[in-house]
Coordinates of C-alpha atoms in Angstrom, one line a residue:
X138 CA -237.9 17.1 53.4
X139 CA -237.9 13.5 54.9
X140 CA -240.1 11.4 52.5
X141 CA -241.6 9.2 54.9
X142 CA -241.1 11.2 58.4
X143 CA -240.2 8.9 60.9
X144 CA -241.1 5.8 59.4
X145 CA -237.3 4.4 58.6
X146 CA -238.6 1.2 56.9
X147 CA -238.9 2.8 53.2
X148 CA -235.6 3.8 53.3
X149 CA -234.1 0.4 55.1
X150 CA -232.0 -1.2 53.0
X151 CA -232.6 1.4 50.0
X152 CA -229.7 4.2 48.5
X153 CA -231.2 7.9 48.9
X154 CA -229.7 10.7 48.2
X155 CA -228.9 13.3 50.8
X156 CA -229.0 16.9 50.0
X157 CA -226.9 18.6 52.5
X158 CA -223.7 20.5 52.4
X159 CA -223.4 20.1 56.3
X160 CA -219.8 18.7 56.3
X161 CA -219.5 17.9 52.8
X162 CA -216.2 19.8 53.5
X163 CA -215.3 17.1 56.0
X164 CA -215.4 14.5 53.1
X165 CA -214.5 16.4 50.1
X166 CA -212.5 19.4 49.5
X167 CA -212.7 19.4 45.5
X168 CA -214.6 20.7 43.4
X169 CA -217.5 22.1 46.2
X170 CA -219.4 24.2 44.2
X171 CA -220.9 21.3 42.0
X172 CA -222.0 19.2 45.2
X173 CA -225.0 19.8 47.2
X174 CA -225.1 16.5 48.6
X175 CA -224.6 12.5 48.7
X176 CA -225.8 9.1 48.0
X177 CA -226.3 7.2 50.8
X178 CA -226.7 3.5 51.9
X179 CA -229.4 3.1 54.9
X180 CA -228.8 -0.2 57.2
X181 CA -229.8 -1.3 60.2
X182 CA -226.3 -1.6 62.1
X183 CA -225.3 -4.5 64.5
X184 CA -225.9 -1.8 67.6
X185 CA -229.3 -1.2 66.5
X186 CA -229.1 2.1 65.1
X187 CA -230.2 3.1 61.6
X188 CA -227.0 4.6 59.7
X189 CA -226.4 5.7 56.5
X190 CA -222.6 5.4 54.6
X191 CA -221.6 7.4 52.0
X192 CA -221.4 5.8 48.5
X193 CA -220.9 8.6 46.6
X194 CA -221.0 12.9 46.4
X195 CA -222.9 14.7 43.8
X196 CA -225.2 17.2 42.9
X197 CA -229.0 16.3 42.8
X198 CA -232.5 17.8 42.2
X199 CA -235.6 16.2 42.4
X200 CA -235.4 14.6 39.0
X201 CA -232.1 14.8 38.3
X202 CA -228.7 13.7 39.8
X203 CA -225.2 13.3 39.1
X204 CA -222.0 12.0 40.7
X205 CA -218.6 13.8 41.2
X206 CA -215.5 12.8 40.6
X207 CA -213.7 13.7 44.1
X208 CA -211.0 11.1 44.2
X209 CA -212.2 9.0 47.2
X210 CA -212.4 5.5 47.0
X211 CA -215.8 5.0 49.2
X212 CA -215.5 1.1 48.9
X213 CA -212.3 1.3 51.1
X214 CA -213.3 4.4 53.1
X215 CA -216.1 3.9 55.1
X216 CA -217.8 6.9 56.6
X217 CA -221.1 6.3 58.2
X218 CA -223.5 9.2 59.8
X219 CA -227.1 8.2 62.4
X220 CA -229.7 8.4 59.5
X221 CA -231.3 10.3 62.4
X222 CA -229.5 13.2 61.7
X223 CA -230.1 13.5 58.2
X224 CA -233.8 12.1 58.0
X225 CA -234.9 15.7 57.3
X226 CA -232.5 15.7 54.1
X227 CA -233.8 13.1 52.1
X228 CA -234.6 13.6 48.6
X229 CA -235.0 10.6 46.9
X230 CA -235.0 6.9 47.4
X231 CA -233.5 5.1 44.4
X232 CA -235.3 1.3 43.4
X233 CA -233.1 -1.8 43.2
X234 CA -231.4 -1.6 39.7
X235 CA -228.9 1.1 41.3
X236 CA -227.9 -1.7 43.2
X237 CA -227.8 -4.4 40.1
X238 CA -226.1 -1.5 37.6
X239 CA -223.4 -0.5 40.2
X240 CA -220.4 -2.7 40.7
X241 CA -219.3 -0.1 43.4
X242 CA -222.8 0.0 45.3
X243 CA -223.2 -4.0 45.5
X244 CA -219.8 -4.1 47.0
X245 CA -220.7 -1.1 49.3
X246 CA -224.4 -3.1 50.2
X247 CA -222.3 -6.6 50.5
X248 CA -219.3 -4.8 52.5
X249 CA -221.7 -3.2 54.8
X250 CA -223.9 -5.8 55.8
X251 CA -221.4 -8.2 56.2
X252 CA -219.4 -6.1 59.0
X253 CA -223.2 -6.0 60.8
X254 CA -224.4 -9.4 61.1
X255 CA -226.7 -10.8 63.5
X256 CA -228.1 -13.9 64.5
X257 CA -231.2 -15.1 63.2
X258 CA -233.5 -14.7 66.2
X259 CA -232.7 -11.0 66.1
X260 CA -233.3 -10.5 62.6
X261 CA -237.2 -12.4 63.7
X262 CA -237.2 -9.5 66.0
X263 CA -236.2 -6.9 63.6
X264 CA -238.6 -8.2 61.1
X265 CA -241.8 -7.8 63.4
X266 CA -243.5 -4.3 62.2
X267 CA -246.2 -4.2 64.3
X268 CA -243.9 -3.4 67.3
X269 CA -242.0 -0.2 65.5
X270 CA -244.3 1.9 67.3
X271 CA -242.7 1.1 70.5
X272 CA -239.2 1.0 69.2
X273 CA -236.7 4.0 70.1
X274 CA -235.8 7.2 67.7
X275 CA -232.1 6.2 68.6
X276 CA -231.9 2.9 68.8
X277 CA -234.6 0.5 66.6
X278 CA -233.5 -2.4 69.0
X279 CA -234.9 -1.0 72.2
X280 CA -238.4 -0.9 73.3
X281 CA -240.7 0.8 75.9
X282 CA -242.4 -2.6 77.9
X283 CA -244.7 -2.5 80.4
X284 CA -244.3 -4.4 83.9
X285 CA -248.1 -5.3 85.1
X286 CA -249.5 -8.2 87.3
X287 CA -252.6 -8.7 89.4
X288 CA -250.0 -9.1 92.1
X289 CA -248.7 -5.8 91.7
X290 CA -250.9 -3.3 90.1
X291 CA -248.6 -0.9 89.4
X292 CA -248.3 -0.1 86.0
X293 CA -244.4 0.6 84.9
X294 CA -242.4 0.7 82.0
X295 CA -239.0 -0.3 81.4
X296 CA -236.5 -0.2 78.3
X297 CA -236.2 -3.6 76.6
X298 CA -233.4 -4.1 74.1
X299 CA -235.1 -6.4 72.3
X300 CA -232.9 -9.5 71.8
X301 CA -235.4 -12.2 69.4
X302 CA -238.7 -13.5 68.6
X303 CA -240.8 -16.7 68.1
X304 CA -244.2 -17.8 68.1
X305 CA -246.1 -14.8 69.4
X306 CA -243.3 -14.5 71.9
X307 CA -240.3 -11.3 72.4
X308 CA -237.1 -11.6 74.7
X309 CA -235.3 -8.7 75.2
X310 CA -232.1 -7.8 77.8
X311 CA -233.4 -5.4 80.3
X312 CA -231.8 -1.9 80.1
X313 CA -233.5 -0.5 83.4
X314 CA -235.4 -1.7 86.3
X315 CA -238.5 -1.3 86.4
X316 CA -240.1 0.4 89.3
X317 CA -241.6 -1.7 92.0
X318 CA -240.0 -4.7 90.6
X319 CA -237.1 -5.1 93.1
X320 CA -236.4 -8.6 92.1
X321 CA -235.3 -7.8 88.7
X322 CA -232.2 -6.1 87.8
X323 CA -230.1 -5.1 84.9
X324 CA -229.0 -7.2 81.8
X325 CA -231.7 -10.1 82.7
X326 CA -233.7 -11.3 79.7
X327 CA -237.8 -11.1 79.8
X328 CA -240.1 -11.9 78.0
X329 CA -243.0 -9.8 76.5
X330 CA -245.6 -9.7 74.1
X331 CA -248.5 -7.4 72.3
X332 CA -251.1 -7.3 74.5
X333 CA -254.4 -4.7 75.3
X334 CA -254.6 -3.2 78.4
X335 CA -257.4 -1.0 78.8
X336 CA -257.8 -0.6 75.1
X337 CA -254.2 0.7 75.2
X338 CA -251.9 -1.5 73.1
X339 CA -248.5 -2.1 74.7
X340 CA -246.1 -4.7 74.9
X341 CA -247.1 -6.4 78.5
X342 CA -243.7 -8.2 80.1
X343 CA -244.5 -11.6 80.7
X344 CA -243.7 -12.4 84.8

């Protein structure tokens, strides 16, 4: 049912509602029968996953939707699922003025974006689209790069958590060593960029 499949930037930063009664139990017990799903914030959390947290339960159809009244404060309680799990159950993605009607949804966007800061370089990062085809399902942060030199022509890829970006330029902390490269090891930062390699486009590591 996923609107947009795997592409998670049309629902980034965006309420949608969720119809799925999977665990609906686990957040309300009243009044089940009128719920068949929830309203949903989707972020991009300080780990790098894409989440969702619950704003609100309700009942919806695909032109038509309605909260209920289930006695849970969802400004103070914070319960937050992987969008990854419920990409499938996407409905509907609501525009802005939910956001600029609802006292309780600004507080949940402010609330919720303010507990995941990061710095500015990594938001650069973030921001760069033409690299979400390399980014993880899991984790939006890390990214297949590939280790190449004349020196060693082995091609081999590693997983980059991708750390900022400037000029052209990507760093990222390395999650795994890369074979044949010996001299590198876990946690050191490398850079990379969008290069063409045999009319492939990857992101080439810069040693």
């Amino acid at each position: 049912m996923a609107i947009y499949g795997n592409d998670f930037r049309p629902y980034l930063n965006k309420f949608v509602f969720i119809r799925s009664t999977e665990g609906i139990e686990d957040i309300s017990a009243h009044d089940p029968d009128n719920i068949n799903g929830y309203f949903a914030y989707i972020f991009w959390s300080d780990n790098g996953e894409i989440c969702l947290r619950i704003a609100d339960v309700g009942y919806g159809l695909e032109d038509y939707f309605e909260t209920s009244d289930v006695g849970i404060d969802f400004t103070k309680q914070s319960i937050v699922f992987p969008l990854l799990d419920k990409l499938d159950d996407i409905l509907y993605i609501f525009d802005s003025n939910v956001v600029a009607d609802s006292e309780k949804y600004s507080k949940i966007v402010a609330e919720t974006e303010m507990a995941n800061l990061i710095d500015e370089e990594l938001i650069n990062a973030r921001e760069n689209i033409e690299i979400d085809g390399f980014r993880e399902e899991n984790n939006k942060d890390i990214l297949t790069v590939i280790f190449f030199t004349k020196q060693l022509p082995i091609k081999s890829k590693a997983k980059v958590k991708s750390i900022s970006f400037s000029k052209g330029i990507f760093k990222g902390e390395l999650l795994q060593v890369p074979f044949g490269w010996q001299e590198l090891k876990k946690g050191d930062h490398v850079k990379f960029k969008i290069e063409k390699i045999s009319g492939d486009t990857v992101l080439l590591a810069l040693l």
